[in-house]
Amino acid sequence: MDYDQFKIKEYENWDLFLHINQFPYLGRCYAWAKRQEAASLSDMNAGEVIELFGKIIPDWDKAIMELFQHDKPNLAIYGNEAAHLHAHLIPRYNTPRIYHGITFTDLNPKGNYAPYPKQKIELETLLKIKEEIKKKL
């Protein structure tokens, strides 16, 4: 999979990508640290913290609110599957959202986002979501 096609924006310390698993969290993204040696949360330096929490998350939150009217943002920084510093930005929804004929339903809006049902979203639709977010940033 060519993940670069899902890159939304480059920042000084991070790249913001659309997560390919959009269902059921329409607008889900992740920020990937540019430093190769950054392997975990405890490796985050001051510049990365300031940019992630002071710029990327607030700007993403505002864009997703304007586009999809999410009810709240969630953040997850695990590093369990990808051993590199990255942060998942997960919009949560109390009610379903319909986008391009697909109904996105957050089955546990007040709980942990995982586990969650997966549904393949066509590449064309993923790229439309990416472009809409990109325009708002």
PDB file of C-alpha atoms in Angstrom:
ATOM      1  CA  MET A   1       0.000   0.000   0.000  1.00  0.00           C
ATOM      2  CA  ASP A   2       1.328   3.442  -0.927  1.00  0.00           C
ATOM      3  CA  TYR A   3       0.595   5.390   2.256  1.00  0.00           C
ATOM      4  CA  ASP A   4       2.010   8.619   0.815  1.00  0.00           C
ATOM      5  CA  GLN A   5      -1.184   8.999  -1.217  1.00  0.00           C
ATOM      6  CA  PHE A   6      -2.974   9.502   2.108  1.00  0.00           C
ATOM      7  CA  LYS A   7      -0.682  12.288   3.339  1.00  0.00           C
ATOM      8  CA  ILE A   8      -2.764  15.327   4.194  1.00  0.00           C
ATOM      9  CA  LYS A   9      -0.170  17.780   5.417  1.00  0.00           C
ATOM     10  CA  GLU A  10       3.506  18.072   6.307  1.00  0.00           C
ATOM     11  CA  TYR A  11       4.542  19.848   9.476  1.00  0.00           C
ATOM     12  CA  GLU A  12       7.995  20.549  10.846  1.00  0.00           C
ATOM     13  CA  ASN A  13       8.070  17.456  13.092  1.00  0.00           C
ATOM     14  CA  TRP A  14       5.121  15.375  11.882  1.00  0.00           C
ATOM     15  CA  ASP A  15       3.263  14.234   8.794  1.00  0.00           C
ATOM     16  CA  LEU A  16      -0.519  13.991   9.021  1.00  0.00           C
ATOM     17  CA  PHE A  17      -2.181  11.094   7.191  1.00  0.00           C
ATOM     18  CA  LEU A  18      -5.712   9.907   6.622  1.00  0.00           C
ATOM     19  CA  HIS A  19      -6.106   6.509   8.281  1.00  0.00           C
ATOM     20  CA  ILE A  20      -7.245   3.921   5.744  1.00  0.00           C
ATOM     21  CA  ASN A  21      -9.656   2.439   8.300  1.00  0.00           C
ATOM     22  CA  GLN A  22     -12.180   5.268   8.097  1.00  0.00           C
ATOM     23  CA  PHE A  23     -15.078   3.071   9.117  1.00  0.00           C
ATOM     24  CA  PRO A  24     -16.670   3.740  11.545  1.00  0.00           C
ATOM     25  CA  TYR A  25     -14.650   6.881  12.461  1.00  0.00           C
ATOM     26  CA  LEU A  26     -15.124   9.288   9.564  1.00  0.00           C
ATOM     27  CA  GLY A  27     -12.172  11.690   9.552  1.00  0.00           C
ATOM     28  CA  ARG A  28      -9.799   9.429  11.486  1.00  0.00           C
ATOM     29  CA  CYS A  29      -6.186  10.412  10.954  1.00  0.00           C
ATOM     30  CA  TYR A  30      -2.760   9.815  12.400  1.00  0.00           C
ATOM     31  CA  ALA A  31       0.293  11.993  12.908  1.00  0.00           C
ATOM     32  CA  TRP A  32       3.598  10.238  12.151  1.00  0.00           C
ATOM     33  CA  ALA A  33       6.792  11.631  13.696  1.00  0.00           C
ATOM     34  CA  LYS A  34       9.420  12.574  11.132  1.00  0.00           C
ATOM     35  CA  ARG A  35      12.359  11.634  13.369  1.00  0.00           C
ATOM     36  CA  GLN A  36      13.400   8.104  12.434  1.00  0.00           C
ATOM     37  CA  GLU A  37      14.728   7.343  15.921  1.00  0.00           C
ATOM     38  CA  ALA A  38      11.434   8.293  17.617  1.00  0.00           C
ATOM     39  CA  ALA A  39      10.097   4.881  18.580  1.00  0.00           C
ATOM     40  CA  SER A  40       7.628   5.521  21.412  1.00  0.00           C
ATOM     41  CA  LEU A  41       5.696   8.080  23.397  1.00  0.00           C
ATOM     42  CA  SER A  42       8.585   8.558  25.813  1.00  0.00           C
ATOM     43  CA  ASP A  43      10.819   9.545  22.873  1.00  0.00           C
ATOM     44  CA  MET A  44       8.708  12.607  22.098  1.00  0.00           C
ATOM     45  CA  ASN A  45      10.747  15.817  22.358  1.00  0.00           C
ATOM     46  CA  ALA A  46       9.478  19.272  23.336  1.00  0.00           C
ATOM     47  CA  GLY A  47       9.125  20.473  19.748  1.00  0.00           C
ATOM     48  CA  GLU A  48       7.052  17.432  18.827  1.00  0.00           C
ATOM     49  CA  VAL A  49       4.829  17.867  21.882  1.00  0.00           C
ATOM     50  CA  ILE A  50       4.214  21.551  21.191  1.00  0.00           C
ATOM     51  CA  GLU A  51       3.456  20.986  17.518  1.00  0.00           C
ATOM     52  CA  LEU A  52       1.225  17.940  18.079  1.00  0.00           C
ATOM     53  CA  PHE A  53      -0.822  19.370  20.948  1.00  0.00           C
ATOM     54  CA  GLY A  54      -0.608  23.063  20.044  1.00  0.00           C
ATOM     55  CA  LYS A  55      -1.120  22.927  16.276  1.00  0.00           C
ATOM     56  CA  ILE A  56      -1.952  19.575  14.689  1.00  0.00           C
ATOM     57  CA  ILE A  57      -4.640  18.281  17.053  1.00  0.00           C
ATOM     58  CA  PRO A  58      -6.495  21.621  17.390  1.00  0.00           C
ATOM     59  CA  ASP A  59      -6.405  22.251  13.627  1.00  0.00           C
ATOM     60  CA  TRP A  60      -7.528  18.684  12.845  1.00  0.00           C
ATOM     61  CA  ASP A  61     -10.302  18.935  15.463  1.00  0.00           C
ATOM     62  CA  LYS A  62     -11.589  22.166  13.927  1.00  0.00           C
ATOM     63  CA  ALA A  63     -11.474  20.725  10.386  1.00  0.00           C
ATOM     64  CA  ILE A  64     -13.341  17.555  11.370  1.00  0.00           C
ATOM     65  CA  MET A  65     -15.935  19.611  13.241  1.00  0.00           C
ATOM     66  CA  GLU A  66     -16.547  21.775  10.179  1.00  0.00           C
ATOM     67  CA  LEU A  67     -16.717  18.774   7.836  1.00  0.00           C
ATOM     68  CA  PHE A  68     -18.457  16.062   9.824  1.00  0.00           C
ATOM     69  CA  GLN A  69     -19.628  17.652  13.119  1.00  0.00           C
ATOM     70  CA  HIS A  70     -18.028  15.072  15.413  1.00  0.00           C
ATOM     71  CA  ASP A  71     -19.044  15.102  19.071  1.00  0.00           C
ATOM     72  CA  LYS A  72     -15.558  14.864  20.553  1.00  0.00           C
ATOM     73  CA  PRO A  73     -11.982  14.036  19.587  1.00  0.00           C
ATOM     74  CA  ASN A  74     -10.031  11.060  20.954  1.00  0.00           C
ATOM     75  CA  LEU A  75      -6.271  10.583  20.913  1.00  0.00           C
ATOM     76  CA  ALA A  76      -4.446   7.241  21.058  1.00  0.00           C
ATOM     77  CA  ILE A  77      -0.678   6.797  21.214  1.00  0.00           C
ATOM     78  CA  TYR A  78       0.156   3.110  21.531  1.00  0.00           C
ATOM     79  CA  GLY A  79       2.945   1.964  19.231  1.00  0.00           C
ATOM     80  CA  ASN A  80       1.805  -1.638  19.615  1.00  0.00           C
ATOM     81  CA  GLU A  81       1.730  -2.544  15.931  1.00  0.00           C
ATOM     82  CA  ALA A  82       3.964   0.130  14.383  1.00  0.00           C
ATOM     83  CA  ALA A  83       7.107   0.634  16.467  1.00  0.00           C
ATOM     84  CA  HIS A  84       7.414   4.301  15.599  1.00  0.00           C
ATOM     85  CA  LEU A  85       6.096   7.416  17.342  1.00  0.00           C
ATOM     86  CA  HIS A  86       2.652   8.221  15.994  1.00  0.00           C
ATOM     87  CA  ALA A  87      -0.667   9.469  17.329  1.00  0.00           C
ATOM     88  CA  HIS A  88      -4.148   8.395  16.240  1.00  0.00           C
ATOM     89  CA  LEU A  89      -6.691  11.225  15.996  1.00  0.00           C
ATOM     90  CA  ILE A  90     -10.121   9.641  16.256  1.00  0.00           C
ATOM     91  CA  PRO A  91     -13.366  11.581  15.885  1.00  0.00           C
ATOM     92  CA  ARG A  92     -16.210  10.186  17.975  1.00  0.00           C
ATOM     93  CA  TYR A  93     -19.873  10.398  17.057  1.00  0.00           C
ATOM     94  CA  ASN A  94     -22.979  10.012  19.214  1.00  0.00           C
ATOM     95  CA  THR A  95     -25.158   9.591  16.123  1.00  0.00           C
ATOM     96  CA  PRO A  96     -24.498   8.093  12.668  1.00  0.00           C
ATOM     97  CA  ARG A  97     -23.008  10.144   9.835  1.00  0.00           C
ATOM     98  CA  ILE A  98     -23.668   9.469   6.162  1.00  0.00           C
ATOM     99  CA  TYR A  99     -20.906  10.242   3.670  1.00  0.00           C
ATOM    100  CA  HIS A 100     -21.068   9.265  -0.023  1.00  0.00           C
ATOM    101  CA  GLY A 101     -23.841   6.795   0.741  1.00  0.00           C
ATOM    102  CA  ILE A 102     -21.933   5.075   3.567  1.00  0.00           C
ATOM    103  CA  THR A 103     -23.413   5.153   7.080  1.00  0.00           C
ATOM    104  CA  PHE A 104     -20.694   5.563   9.706  1.00  0.00           C
ATOM    105  CA  THR A 105     -21.955   4.479  13.140  1.00  0.00           C
ATOM    106  CA  ASP A 106     -19.788   4.729  16.264  1.00  0.00           C
ATOM    107  CA  LEU A 107     -21.099   1.760  18.257  1.00  0.00           C
ATOM    108  CA  ASN A 108     -19.469   2.776  21.552  1.00  0.00           C
ATOM    109  CA  PRO A 109     -19.208   6.589  21.542  1.00  0.00           C
ATOM    110  CA  LYS A 110     -18.640   6.867  25.294  1.00  0.00           C
ATOM    111  CA  GLY A 111     -16.098   4.031  25.499  1.00  0.00           C
ATOM    112  CA  ASN A 112     -12.853   2.905  23.945  1.00  0.00           C
ATOM    113  CA  TYR A 113     -12.802   3.159  20.170  1.00  0.00           C
ATOM    114  CA  ALA A 114     -11.380  -0.356  19.806  1.00  0.00           C
ATOM    115  CA  PRO A 115     -12.330  -2.967  18.981  1.00  0.00           C
ATOM    116  CA  TYR A 116     -14.497  -1.700  16.177  1.00  0.00           C
ATOM    117  CA  PRO A 117     -16.192  -3.188  13.099  1.00  0.00           C
ATOM    118  CA  LYS A 118     -14.205  -2.785   9.900  1.00  0.00           C
ATOM    119  CA  GLN A 119     -15.602  -2.047   6.485  1.00  0.00           C
ATOM    120  CA  LYS A 120     -13.518  -1.516   3.370  1.00  0.00           C
ATOM    121  CA  ILE A 121     -13.893   1.943   1.906  1.00  0.00           C
ATOM    122  CA  GLU A 122     -13.063   2.391  -1.771  1.00  0.00           C
ATOM    123  CA  LEU A 123      -9.858   4.262  -2.594  1.00  0.00           C
ATOM    124  CA  GLU A 124     -11.771   6.972  -4.469  1.00  0.00           C
ATOM    125  CA  THR A 125     -13.836   7.735  -1.353  1.00  0.00           C
ATOM    126  CA  LEU A 126     -10.767   7.704   0.915  1.00  0.00           C
ATOM    127  CA  LEU A 127      -9.030  10.210  -1.341  1.00  0.00           C
ATOM    128  CA  LYS A 128     -12.129  12.455  -1.317  1.00  0.00           C
ATOM    129  CA  ILE A 129     -12.123  12.452   2.489  1.00  0.00           C
ATOM    130  CA  LYS A 130      -8.404  13.249   2.478  1.00  0.00           C
ATOM    131  CA  GLU A 131      -8.855  16.163   0.074  1.00  0.00           C
ATOM    132  CA  GLU A 132     -11.741  17.615   2.084  1.00  0.00           C
ATOM    133  CA  ILE A 133      -9.660  17.560   5.272  1.00  0.00           C
ATOM    134  CA  LYS A 134      -6.645  18.972   3.425  1.00  0.00           C
ATOM    135  CA  LYS A 135      -8.682  21.949   2.208  1.00  0.00           C
ATOM    136  CA  LYS A 136      -9.701  22.766   5.803  1.00  0.00           C
ATOM    137  CA  LEU A 137      -6.129  22.686   7.070  1.00  0.00           C
TER     138      LEU A 137
END
